[in-house]
PDB file of C-alpha atoms in Angstrom:
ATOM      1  CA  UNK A1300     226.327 137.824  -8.218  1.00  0.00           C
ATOM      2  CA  UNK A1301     222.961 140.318  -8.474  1.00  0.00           C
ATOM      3  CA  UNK A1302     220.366 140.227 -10.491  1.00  0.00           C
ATOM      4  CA  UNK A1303     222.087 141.100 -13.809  1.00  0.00           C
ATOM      5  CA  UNK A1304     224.434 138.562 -12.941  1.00  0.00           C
ATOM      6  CA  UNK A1305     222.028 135.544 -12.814  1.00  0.00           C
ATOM      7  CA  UNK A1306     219.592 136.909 -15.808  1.00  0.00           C
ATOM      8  CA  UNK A1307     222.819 136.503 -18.067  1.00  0.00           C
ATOM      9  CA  UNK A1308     223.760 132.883 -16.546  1.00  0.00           C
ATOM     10  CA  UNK A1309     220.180 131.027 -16.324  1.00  0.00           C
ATOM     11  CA  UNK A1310     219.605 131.246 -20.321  1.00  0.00           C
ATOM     12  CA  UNK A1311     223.753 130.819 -21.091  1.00  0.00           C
ATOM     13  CA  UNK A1312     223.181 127.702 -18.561  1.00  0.00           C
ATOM     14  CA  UNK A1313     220.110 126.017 -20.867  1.00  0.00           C
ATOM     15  CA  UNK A1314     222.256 127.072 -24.122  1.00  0.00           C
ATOM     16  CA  UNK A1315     225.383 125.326 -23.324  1.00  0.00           C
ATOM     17  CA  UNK A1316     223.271 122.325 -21.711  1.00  0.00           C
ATOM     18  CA  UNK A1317     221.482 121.928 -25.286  1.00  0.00           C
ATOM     19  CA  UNK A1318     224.931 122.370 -27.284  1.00  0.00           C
ATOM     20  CA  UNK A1319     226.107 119.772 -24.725  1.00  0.00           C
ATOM     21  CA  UNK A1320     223.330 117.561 -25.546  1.00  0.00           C
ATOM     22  CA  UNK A1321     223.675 118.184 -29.406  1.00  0.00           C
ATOM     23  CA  UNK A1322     227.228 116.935 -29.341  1.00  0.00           C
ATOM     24  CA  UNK A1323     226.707 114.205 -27.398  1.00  0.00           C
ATOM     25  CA  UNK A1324     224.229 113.135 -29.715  1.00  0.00           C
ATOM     26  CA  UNK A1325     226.473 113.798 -32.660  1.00  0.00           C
ATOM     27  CA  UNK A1326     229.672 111.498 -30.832  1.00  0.00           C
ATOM     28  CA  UNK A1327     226.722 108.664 -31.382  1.00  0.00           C
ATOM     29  CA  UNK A1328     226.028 109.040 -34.690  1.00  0.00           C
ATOM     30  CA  UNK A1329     229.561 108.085 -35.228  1.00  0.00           C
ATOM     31  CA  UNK A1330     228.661 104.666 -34.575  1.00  0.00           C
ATOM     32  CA  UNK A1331     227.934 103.629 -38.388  1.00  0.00           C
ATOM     33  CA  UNK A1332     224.770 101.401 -38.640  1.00  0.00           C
ATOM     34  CA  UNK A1333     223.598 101.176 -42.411  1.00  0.00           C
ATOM     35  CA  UNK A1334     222.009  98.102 -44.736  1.00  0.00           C
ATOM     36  CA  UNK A1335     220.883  98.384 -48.258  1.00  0.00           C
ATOM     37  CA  UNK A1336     217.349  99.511 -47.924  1.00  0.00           C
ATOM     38  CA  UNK A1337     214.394  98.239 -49.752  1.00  0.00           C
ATOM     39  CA  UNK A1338     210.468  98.017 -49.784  1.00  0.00           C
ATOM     40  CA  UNK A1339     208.492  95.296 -50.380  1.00  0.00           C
ATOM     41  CA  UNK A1340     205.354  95.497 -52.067  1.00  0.00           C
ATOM     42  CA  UNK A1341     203.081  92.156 -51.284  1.00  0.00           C
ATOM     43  CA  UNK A1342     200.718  92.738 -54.380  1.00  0.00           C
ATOM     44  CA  UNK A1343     197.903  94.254 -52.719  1.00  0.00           C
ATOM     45  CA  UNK A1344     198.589  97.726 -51.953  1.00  0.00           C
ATOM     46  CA  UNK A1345     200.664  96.948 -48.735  1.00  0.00           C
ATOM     47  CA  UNK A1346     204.126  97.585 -48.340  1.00  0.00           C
ATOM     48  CA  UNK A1347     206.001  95.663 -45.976  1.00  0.00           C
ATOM     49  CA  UNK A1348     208.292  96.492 -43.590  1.00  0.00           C
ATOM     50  CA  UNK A1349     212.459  97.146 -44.499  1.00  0.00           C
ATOM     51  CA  UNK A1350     214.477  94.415 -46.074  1.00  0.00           C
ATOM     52  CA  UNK A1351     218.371  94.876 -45.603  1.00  0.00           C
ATOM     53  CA  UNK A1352     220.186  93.131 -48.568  1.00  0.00           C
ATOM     54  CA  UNK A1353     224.046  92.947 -48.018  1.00  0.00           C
ATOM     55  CA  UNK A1354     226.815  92.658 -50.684  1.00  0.00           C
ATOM     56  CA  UNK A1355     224.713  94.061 -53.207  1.00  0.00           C
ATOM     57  CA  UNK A1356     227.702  96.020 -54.348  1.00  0.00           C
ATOM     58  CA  UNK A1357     230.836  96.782 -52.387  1.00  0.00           C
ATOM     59  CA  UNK A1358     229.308 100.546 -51.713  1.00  0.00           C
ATOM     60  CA  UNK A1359     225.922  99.425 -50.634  1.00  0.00           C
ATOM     61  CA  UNK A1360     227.846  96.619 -48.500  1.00  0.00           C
ATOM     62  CA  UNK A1361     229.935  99.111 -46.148  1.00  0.00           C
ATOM     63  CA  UNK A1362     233.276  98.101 -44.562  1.00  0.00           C
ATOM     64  CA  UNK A1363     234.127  95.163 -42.707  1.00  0.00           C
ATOM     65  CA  UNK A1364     234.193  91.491 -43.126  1.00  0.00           C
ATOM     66  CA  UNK A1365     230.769  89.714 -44.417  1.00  0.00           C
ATOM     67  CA  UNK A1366     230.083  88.330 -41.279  1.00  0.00           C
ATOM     68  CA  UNK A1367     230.468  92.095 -39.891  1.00  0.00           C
ATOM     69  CA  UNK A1368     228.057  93.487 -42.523  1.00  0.00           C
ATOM     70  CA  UNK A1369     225.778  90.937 -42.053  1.00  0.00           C
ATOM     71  CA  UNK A1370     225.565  91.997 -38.301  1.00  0.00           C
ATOM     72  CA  UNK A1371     225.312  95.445 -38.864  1.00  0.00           C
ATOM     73  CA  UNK A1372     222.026  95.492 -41.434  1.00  0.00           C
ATOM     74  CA  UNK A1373     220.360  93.365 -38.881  1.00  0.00           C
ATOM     75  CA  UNK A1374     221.134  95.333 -36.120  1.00  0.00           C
ATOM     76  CA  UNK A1375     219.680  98.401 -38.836  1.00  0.00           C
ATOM     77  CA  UNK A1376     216.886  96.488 -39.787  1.00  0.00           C
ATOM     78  CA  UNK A1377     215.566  95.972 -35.733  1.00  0.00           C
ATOM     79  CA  UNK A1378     216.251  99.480 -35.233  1.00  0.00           C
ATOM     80  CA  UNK A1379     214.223 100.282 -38.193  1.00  0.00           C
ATOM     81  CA  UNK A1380     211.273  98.369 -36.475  1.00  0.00           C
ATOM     82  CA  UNK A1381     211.697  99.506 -33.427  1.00  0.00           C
ATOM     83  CA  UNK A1382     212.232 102.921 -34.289  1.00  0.00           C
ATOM     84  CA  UNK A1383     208.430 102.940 -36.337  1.00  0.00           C
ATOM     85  CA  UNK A1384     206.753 100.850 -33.704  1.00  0.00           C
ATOM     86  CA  UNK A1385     208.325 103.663 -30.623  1.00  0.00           C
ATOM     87  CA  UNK A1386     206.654 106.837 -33.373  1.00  0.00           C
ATOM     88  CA  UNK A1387     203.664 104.941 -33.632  1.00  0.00           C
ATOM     89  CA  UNK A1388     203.281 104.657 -30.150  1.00  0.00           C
ATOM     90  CA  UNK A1389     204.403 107.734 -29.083  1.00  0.00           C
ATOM     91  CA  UNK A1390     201.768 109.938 -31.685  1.00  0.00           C
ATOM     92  CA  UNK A1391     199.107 107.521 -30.984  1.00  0.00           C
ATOM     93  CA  UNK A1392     199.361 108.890 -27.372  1.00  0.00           C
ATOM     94  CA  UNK A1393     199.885 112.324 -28.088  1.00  0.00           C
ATOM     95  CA  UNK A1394     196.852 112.025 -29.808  1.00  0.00           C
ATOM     96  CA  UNK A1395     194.780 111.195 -27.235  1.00  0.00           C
ATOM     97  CA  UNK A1396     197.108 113.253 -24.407  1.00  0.00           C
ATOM     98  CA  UNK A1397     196.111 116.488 -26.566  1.00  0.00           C
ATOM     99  CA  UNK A1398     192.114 116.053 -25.563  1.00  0.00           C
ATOM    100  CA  UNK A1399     192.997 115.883 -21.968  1.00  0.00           C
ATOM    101  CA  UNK A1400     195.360 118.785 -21.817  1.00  0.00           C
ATOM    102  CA  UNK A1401     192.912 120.987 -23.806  1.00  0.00           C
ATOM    103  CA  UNK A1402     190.294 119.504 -21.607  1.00  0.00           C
ATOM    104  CA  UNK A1403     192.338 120.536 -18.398  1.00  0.00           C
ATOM    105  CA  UNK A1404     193.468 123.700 -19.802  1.00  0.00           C
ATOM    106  CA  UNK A1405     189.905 124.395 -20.021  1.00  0.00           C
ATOM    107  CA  UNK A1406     188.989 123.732 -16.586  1.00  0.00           C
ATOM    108  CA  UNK A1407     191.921 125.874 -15.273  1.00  0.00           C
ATOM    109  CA  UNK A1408     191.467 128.661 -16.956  1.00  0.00           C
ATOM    110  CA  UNK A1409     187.399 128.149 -15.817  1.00  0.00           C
ATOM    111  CA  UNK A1410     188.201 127.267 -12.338  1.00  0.00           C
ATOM    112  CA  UNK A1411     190.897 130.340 -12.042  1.00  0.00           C
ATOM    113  CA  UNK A1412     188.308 132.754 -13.585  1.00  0.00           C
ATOM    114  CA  UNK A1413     185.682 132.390 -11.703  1.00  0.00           C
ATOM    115  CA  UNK A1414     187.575 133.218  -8.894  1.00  0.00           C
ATOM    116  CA  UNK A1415     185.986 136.737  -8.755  1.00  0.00           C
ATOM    117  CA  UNK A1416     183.604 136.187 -11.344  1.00  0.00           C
ATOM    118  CA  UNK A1417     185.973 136.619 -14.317  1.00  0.00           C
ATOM    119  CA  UNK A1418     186.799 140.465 -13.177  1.00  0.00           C
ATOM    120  CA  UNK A1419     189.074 142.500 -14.666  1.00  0.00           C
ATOM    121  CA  UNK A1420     189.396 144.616 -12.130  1.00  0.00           C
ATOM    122  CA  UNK A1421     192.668 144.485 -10.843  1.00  0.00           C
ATOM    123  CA  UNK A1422     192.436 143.352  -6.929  1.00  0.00           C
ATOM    124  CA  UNK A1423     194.190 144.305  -3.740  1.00  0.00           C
ATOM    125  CA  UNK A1424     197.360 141.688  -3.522  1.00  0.00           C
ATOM    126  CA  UNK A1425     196.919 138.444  -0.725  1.00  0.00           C
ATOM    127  CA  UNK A1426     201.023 139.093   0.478  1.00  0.00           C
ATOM    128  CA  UNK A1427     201.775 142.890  -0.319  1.00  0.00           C
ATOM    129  CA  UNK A1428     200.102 145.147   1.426  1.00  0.00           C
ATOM    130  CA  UNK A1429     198.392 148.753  -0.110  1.00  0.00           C
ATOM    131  CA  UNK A1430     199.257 147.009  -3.330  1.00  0.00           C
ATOM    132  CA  UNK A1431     196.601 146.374  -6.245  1.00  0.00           C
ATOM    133  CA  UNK A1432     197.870 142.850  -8.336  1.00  0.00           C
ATOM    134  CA  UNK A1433     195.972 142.088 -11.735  1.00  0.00           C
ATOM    135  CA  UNK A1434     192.808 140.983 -12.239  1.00  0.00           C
ATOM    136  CA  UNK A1435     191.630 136.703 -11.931  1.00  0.00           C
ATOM    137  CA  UNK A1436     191.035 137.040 -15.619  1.00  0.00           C
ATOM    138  CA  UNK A1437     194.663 137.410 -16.515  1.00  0.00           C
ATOM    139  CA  UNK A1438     195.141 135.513 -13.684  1.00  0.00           C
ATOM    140  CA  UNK A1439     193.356 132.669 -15.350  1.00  0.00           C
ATOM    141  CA  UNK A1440     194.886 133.233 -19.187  1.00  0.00           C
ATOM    142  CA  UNK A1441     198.427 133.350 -18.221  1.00  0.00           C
ATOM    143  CA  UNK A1442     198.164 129.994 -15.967  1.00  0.00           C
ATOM    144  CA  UNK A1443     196.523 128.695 -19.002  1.00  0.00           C
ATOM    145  CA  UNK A1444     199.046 129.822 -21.563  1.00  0.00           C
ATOM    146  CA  UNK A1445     202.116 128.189 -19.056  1.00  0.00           C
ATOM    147  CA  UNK A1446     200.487 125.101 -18.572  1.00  0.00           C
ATOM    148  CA  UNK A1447     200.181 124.456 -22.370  1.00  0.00           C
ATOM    149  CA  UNK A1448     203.876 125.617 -22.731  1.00  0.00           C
ATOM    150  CA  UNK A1449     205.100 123.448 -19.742  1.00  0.00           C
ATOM    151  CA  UNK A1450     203.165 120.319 -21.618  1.00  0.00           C
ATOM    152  CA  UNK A1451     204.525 121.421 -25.396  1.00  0.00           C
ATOM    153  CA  UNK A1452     207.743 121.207 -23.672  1.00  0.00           C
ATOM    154  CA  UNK A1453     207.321 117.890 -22.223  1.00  0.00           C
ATOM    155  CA  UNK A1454     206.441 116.551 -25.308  1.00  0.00           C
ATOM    156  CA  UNK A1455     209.011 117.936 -26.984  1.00  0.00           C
ATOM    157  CA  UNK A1456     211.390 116.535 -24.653  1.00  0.00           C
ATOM    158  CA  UNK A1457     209.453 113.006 -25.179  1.00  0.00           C
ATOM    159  CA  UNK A1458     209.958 112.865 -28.799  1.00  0.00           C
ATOM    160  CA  UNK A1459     213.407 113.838 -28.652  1.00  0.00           C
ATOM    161  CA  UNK A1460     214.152 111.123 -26.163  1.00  0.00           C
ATOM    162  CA  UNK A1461     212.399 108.267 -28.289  1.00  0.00           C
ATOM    163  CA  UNK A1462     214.479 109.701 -31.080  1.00  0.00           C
ATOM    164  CA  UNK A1463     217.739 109.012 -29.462  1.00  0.00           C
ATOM    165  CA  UNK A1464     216.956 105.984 -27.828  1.00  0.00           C
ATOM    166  CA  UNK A1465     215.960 104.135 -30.659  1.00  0.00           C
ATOM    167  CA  UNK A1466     218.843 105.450 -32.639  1.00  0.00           C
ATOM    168  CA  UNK A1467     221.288 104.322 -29.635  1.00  0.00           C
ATOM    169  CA  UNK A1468     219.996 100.941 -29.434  1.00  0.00           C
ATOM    170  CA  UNK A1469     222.025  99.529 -32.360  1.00  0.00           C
ATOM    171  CA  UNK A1470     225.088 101.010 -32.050  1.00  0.00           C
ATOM    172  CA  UNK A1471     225.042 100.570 -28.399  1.00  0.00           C
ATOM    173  CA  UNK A1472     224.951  96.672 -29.826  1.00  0.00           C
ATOM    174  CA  UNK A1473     227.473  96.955 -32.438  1.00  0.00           C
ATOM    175  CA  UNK A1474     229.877  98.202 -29.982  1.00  0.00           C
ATOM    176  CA  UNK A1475     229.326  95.930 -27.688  1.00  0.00           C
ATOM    177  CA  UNK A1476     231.231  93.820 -29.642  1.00  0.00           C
ATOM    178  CA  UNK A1477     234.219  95.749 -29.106  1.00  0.00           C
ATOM    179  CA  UNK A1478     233.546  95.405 -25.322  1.00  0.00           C
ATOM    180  CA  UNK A1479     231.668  96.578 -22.459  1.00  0.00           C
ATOM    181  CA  UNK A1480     233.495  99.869 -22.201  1.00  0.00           C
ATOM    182  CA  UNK A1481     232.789 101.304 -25.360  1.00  0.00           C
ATOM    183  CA  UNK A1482     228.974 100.112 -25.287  1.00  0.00           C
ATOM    184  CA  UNK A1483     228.554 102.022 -21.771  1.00  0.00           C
ATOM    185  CA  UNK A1484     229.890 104.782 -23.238  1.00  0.00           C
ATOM    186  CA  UNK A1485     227.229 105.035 -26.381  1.00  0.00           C
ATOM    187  CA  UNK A1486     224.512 103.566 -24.001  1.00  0.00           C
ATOM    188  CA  UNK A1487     225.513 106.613 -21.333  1.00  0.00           C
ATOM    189  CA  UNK A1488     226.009 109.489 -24.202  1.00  0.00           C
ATOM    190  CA  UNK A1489     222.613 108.439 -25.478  1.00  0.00           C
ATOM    191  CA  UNK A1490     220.501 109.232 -22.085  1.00  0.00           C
ATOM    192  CA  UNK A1491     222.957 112.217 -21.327  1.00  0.00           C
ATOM    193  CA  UNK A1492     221.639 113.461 -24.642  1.00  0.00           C
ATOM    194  CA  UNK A1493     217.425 113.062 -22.779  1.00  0.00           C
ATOM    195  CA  UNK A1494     218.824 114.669 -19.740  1.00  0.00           C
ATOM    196  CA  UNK A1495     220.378 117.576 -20.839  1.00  0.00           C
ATOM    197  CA  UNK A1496     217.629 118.389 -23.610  1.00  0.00           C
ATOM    198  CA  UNK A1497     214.871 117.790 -20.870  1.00  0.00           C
ATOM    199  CA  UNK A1498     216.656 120.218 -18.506  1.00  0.00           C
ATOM    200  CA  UNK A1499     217.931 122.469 -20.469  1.00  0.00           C
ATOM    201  CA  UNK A1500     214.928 123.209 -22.820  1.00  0.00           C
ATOM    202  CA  UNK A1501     212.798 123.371 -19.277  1.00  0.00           C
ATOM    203  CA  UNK A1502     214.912 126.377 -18.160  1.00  0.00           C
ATOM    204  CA  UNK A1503     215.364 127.991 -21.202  1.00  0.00           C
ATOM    205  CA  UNK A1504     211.335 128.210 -22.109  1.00  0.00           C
ATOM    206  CA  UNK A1505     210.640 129.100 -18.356  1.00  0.00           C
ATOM    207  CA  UNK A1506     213.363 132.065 -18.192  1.00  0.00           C
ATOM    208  CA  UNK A1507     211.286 133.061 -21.649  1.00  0.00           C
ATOM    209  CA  UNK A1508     208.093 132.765 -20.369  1.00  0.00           C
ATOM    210  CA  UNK A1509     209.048 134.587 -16.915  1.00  0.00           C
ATOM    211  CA  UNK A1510     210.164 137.406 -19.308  1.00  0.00           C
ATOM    212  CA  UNK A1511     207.313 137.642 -21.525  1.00  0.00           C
ATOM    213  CA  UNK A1512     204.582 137.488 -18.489  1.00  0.00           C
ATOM    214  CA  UNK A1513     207.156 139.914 -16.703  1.00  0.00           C
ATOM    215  CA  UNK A1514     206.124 142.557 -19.493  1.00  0.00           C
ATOM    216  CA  UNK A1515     202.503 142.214 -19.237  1.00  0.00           C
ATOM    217  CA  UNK A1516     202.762 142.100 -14.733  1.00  0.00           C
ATOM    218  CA  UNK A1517     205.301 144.799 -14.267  1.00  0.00           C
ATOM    219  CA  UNK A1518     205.912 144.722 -10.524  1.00  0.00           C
ATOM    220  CA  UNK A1519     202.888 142.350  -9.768  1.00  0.00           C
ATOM    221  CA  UNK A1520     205.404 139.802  -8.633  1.00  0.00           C
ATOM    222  CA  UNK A1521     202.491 137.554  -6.960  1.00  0.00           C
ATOM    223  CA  UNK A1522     200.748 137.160  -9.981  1.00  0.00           C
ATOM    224  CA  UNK A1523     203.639 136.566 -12.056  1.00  0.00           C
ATOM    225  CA  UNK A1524     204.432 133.653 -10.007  1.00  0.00           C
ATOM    226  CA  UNK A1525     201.138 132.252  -9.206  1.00  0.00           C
ATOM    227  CA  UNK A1526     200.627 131.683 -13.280  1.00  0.00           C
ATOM    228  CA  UNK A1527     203.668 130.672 -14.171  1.00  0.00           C
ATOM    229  CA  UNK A1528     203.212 127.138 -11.747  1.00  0.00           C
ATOM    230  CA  UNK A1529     201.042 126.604 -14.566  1.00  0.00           C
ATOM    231  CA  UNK A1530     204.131 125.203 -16.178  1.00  0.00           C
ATOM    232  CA  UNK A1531     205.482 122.710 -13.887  1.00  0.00           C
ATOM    233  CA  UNK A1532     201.624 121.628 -13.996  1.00  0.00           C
ATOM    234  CA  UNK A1533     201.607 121.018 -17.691  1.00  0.00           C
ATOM    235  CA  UNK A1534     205.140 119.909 -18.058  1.00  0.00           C
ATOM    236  CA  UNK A1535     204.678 116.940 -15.162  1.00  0.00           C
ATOM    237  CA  UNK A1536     200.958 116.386 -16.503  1.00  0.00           C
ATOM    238  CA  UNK A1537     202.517 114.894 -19.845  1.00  0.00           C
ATOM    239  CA  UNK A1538     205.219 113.203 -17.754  1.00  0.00           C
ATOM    240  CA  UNK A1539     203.080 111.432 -16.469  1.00  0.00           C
ATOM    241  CA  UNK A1540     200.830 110.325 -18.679  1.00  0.00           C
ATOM    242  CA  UNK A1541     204.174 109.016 -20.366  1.00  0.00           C
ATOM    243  CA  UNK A1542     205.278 107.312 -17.588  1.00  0.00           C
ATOM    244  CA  UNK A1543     202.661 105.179 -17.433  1.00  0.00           C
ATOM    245  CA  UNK A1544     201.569 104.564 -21.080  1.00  0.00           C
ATOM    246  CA  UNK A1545     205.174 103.893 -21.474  1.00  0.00           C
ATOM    247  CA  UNK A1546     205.173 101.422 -18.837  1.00  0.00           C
ATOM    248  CA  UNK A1547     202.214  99.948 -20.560  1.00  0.00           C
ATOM    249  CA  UNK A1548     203.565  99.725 -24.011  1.00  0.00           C
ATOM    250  CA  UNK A1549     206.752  98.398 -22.439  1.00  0.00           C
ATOM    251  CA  UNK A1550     204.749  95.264 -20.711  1.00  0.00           C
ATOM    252  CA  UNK A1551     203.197  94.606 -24.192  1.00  0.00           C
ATOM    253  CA  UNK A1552     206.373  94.127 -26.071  1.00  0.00           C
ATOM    254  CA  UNK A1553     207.608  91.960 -23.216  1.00  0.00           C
ATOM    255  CA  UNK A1554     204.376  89.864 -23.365  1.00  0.00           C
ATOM    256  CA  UNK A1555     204.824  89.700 -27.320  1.00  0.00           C
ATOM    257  CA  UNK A1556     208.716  88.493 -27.288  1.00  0.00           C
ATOM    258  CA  UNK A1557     207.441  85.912 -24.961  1.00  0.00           C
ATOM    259  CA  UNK A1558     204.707  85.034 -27.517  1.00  0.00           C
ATOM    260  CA  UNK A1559     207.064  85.131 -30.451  1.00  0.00           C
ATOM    261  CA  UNK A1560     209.586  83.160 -28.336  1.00  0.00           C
ATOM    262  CA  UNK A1561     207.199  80.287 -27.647  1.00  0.00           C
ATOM    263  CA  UNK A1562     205.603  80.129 -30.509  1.00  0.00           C
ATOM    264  CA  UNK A1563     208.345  80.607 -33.535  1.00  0.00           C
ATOM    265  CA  UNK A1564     211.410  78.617 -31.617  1.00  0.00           C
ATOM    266  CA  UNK A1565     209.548  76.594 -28.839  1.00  0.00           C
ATOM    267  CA  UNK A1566     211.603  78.683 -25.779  1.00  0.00           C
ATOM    268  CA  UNK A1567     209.962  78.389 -22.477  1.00  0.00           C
ATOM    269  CA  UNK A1568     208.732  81.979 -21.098  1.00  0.00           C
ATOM    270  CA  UNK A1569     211.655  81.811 -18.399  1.00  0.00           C
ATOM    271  CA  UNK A1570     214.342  80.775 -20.081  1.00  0.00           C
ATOM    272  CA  UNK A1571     217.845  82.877 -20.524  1.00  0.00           C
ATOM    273  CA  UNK A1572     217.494  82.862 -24.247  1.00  0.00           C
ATOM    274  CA  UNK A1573     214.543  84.646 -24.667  1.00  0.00           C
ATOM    275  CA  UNK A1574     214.630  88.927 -25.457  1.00  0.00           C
ATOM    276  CA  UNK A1575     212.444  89.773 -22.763  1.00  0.00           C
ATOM    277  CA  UNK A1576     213.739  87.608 -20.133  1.00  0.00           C
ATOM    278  CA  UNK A1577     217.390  89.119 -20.889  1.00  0.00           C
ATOM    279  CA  UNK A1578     215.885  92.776 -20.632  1.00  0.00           C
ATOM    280  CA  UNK A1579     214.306  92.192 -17.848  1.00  0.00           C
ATOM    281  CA  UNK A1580     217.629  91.075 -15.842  1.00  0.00           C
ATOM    282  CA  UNK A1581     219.351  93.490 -17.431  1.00  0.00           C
ATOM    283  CA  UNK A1582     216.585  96.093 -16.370  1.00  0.00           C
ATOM    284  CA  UNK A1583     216.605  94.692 -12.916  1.00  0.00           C
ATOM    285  CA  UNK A1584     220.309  94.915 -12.616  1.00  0.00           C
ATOM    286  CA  UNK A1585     220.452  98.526 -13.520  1.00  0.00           C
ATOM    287  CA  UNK A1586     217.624  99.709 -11.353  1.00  0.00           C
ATOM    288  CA  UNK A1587     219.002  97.718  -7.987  1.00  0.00           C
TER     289      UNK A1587
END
């Protein structure tokens, strides 16, 4: 293919990956969930959390049979929930995930620097011979500057899964009355929307940034790709930091629908009926 061929593919690759993503986001919106919407105000300043009031008027009431309708604004009112209590979580660590990656951006850029005594001398290249490669300096700045891309990208890519998950959720339940089929096909559109956004955006913004350091390192092809690792760094530093406050926030809802389940309806932690015992064996089931 050459060169020329495989600059024009990589970024026409991450394009159609995010238009792919896009629609298959769109094909789940198609999935109507909607509830007359209102706010409750308690009297003291707070305002509570939605209330979904059906057959208010035949427009605010949708289509369907009452039963139907009935389904569908409490499938739009848990959403709702979920959907603040997922934001909430998610900024609250972002907030705290921001100190540590300007922390560790920080201590690369120190740590890289101080390689030669933050010179700006440009230096005779470790792998090409009679060959002078920039200076630790820029060394250090452009690691720095793709490891905060590589985490604003992961991040990115966080939020925009959250988003679609908690907007799949109920429609992948309202269709599940319709069958299995048809809620495996929201439920798989939904993550192929993550995937392809996580993917795609990751090439896209590296082929950019490979581009942009390209114009400041000319033919100083060592350099080039000993600061941009700084990406993968910063985009699987986030990761992980999801992964496991994620996994964290995940065990706390379980414990709390075990608390709710005991407490509100008298159901034994175990037992089939409860939320979190169903999402585990689902959960289980789908990762054997």
């Amino acid at each position: 293919m050459g060169g020329a061929g495989a600059e024009a593919v990589i970024p026409l690759a991450a394009v159609v990956g995010i238009l792919y993503a896009l629609w298959q986001w769109f094909v789940v919106s198609r999935v109507k969930v909607s509830g007359y919407y209102q706010t409750l105000d308690t009297g003291n300043g707070y305002h509570g959390g939605p209330v979904f009031e059906m057959d208010r008027t035949e427009e605010d009431a949708g289509e369907g049979s009452p039963d139907e309708r009935i389904i569908m604004a409490k499938c739009a009112e848990i959403q709702h929930a979920i959907s603040v209590g997922a934001k909430s979580f998610l900024f609250t660590q972002y907030k705290y995930l921001s100190i540590f990656m300007t922390f560790f951006a920080l201590v690369i850029f120190l740590f890289l620097g101080s390689v030669n005594s933050f010179s700006t001398k440009e230096q005779p290249c470790t792998y090409t011979q009679n060959q002078n490669c920039k200076s630790a300096l820029a060394n250090a700045f452009f690691t720095t500057i793709a490891f905060l891309l590589g985490a604003f990208t992961s991040v990115f890519s966080g939020y925009l899964g959250m988003k679609i998950a908690t907007y799949a959720n109920a429609r992948t339940t309202l269709e599940a009355q319709k069958g299995i089929a048809p809620a495996f096909k929201i439920a798989y559109r939904s993550g192929a929307v993550m995937g392809f956004l996580l993917a795609s955006s990751g090439l896209l913004v590296l082929y950019i940034s490979i581009n942009l350091f390209k114009v400041y390192y000319g033919d100083d092809w060592e350099g080039l790709f000993e600061s941009i690792t700084g990406y993968g760094l910063g985009g699987s530093s986030v990761a992980l930091f999801g992964r496991v406050g994620g996994g964290i926030y995940t065990k706390a809802a379980d414990v709390g629908a075990d608390l709710v389940g005991k407490v509100e309806n008298n159901i034994p932690e175990d037992d089939p009926r409860n939320p979190a015992v169903q999402f585990l064996l689902v959960f289980s089931f789908v990762s054997s």
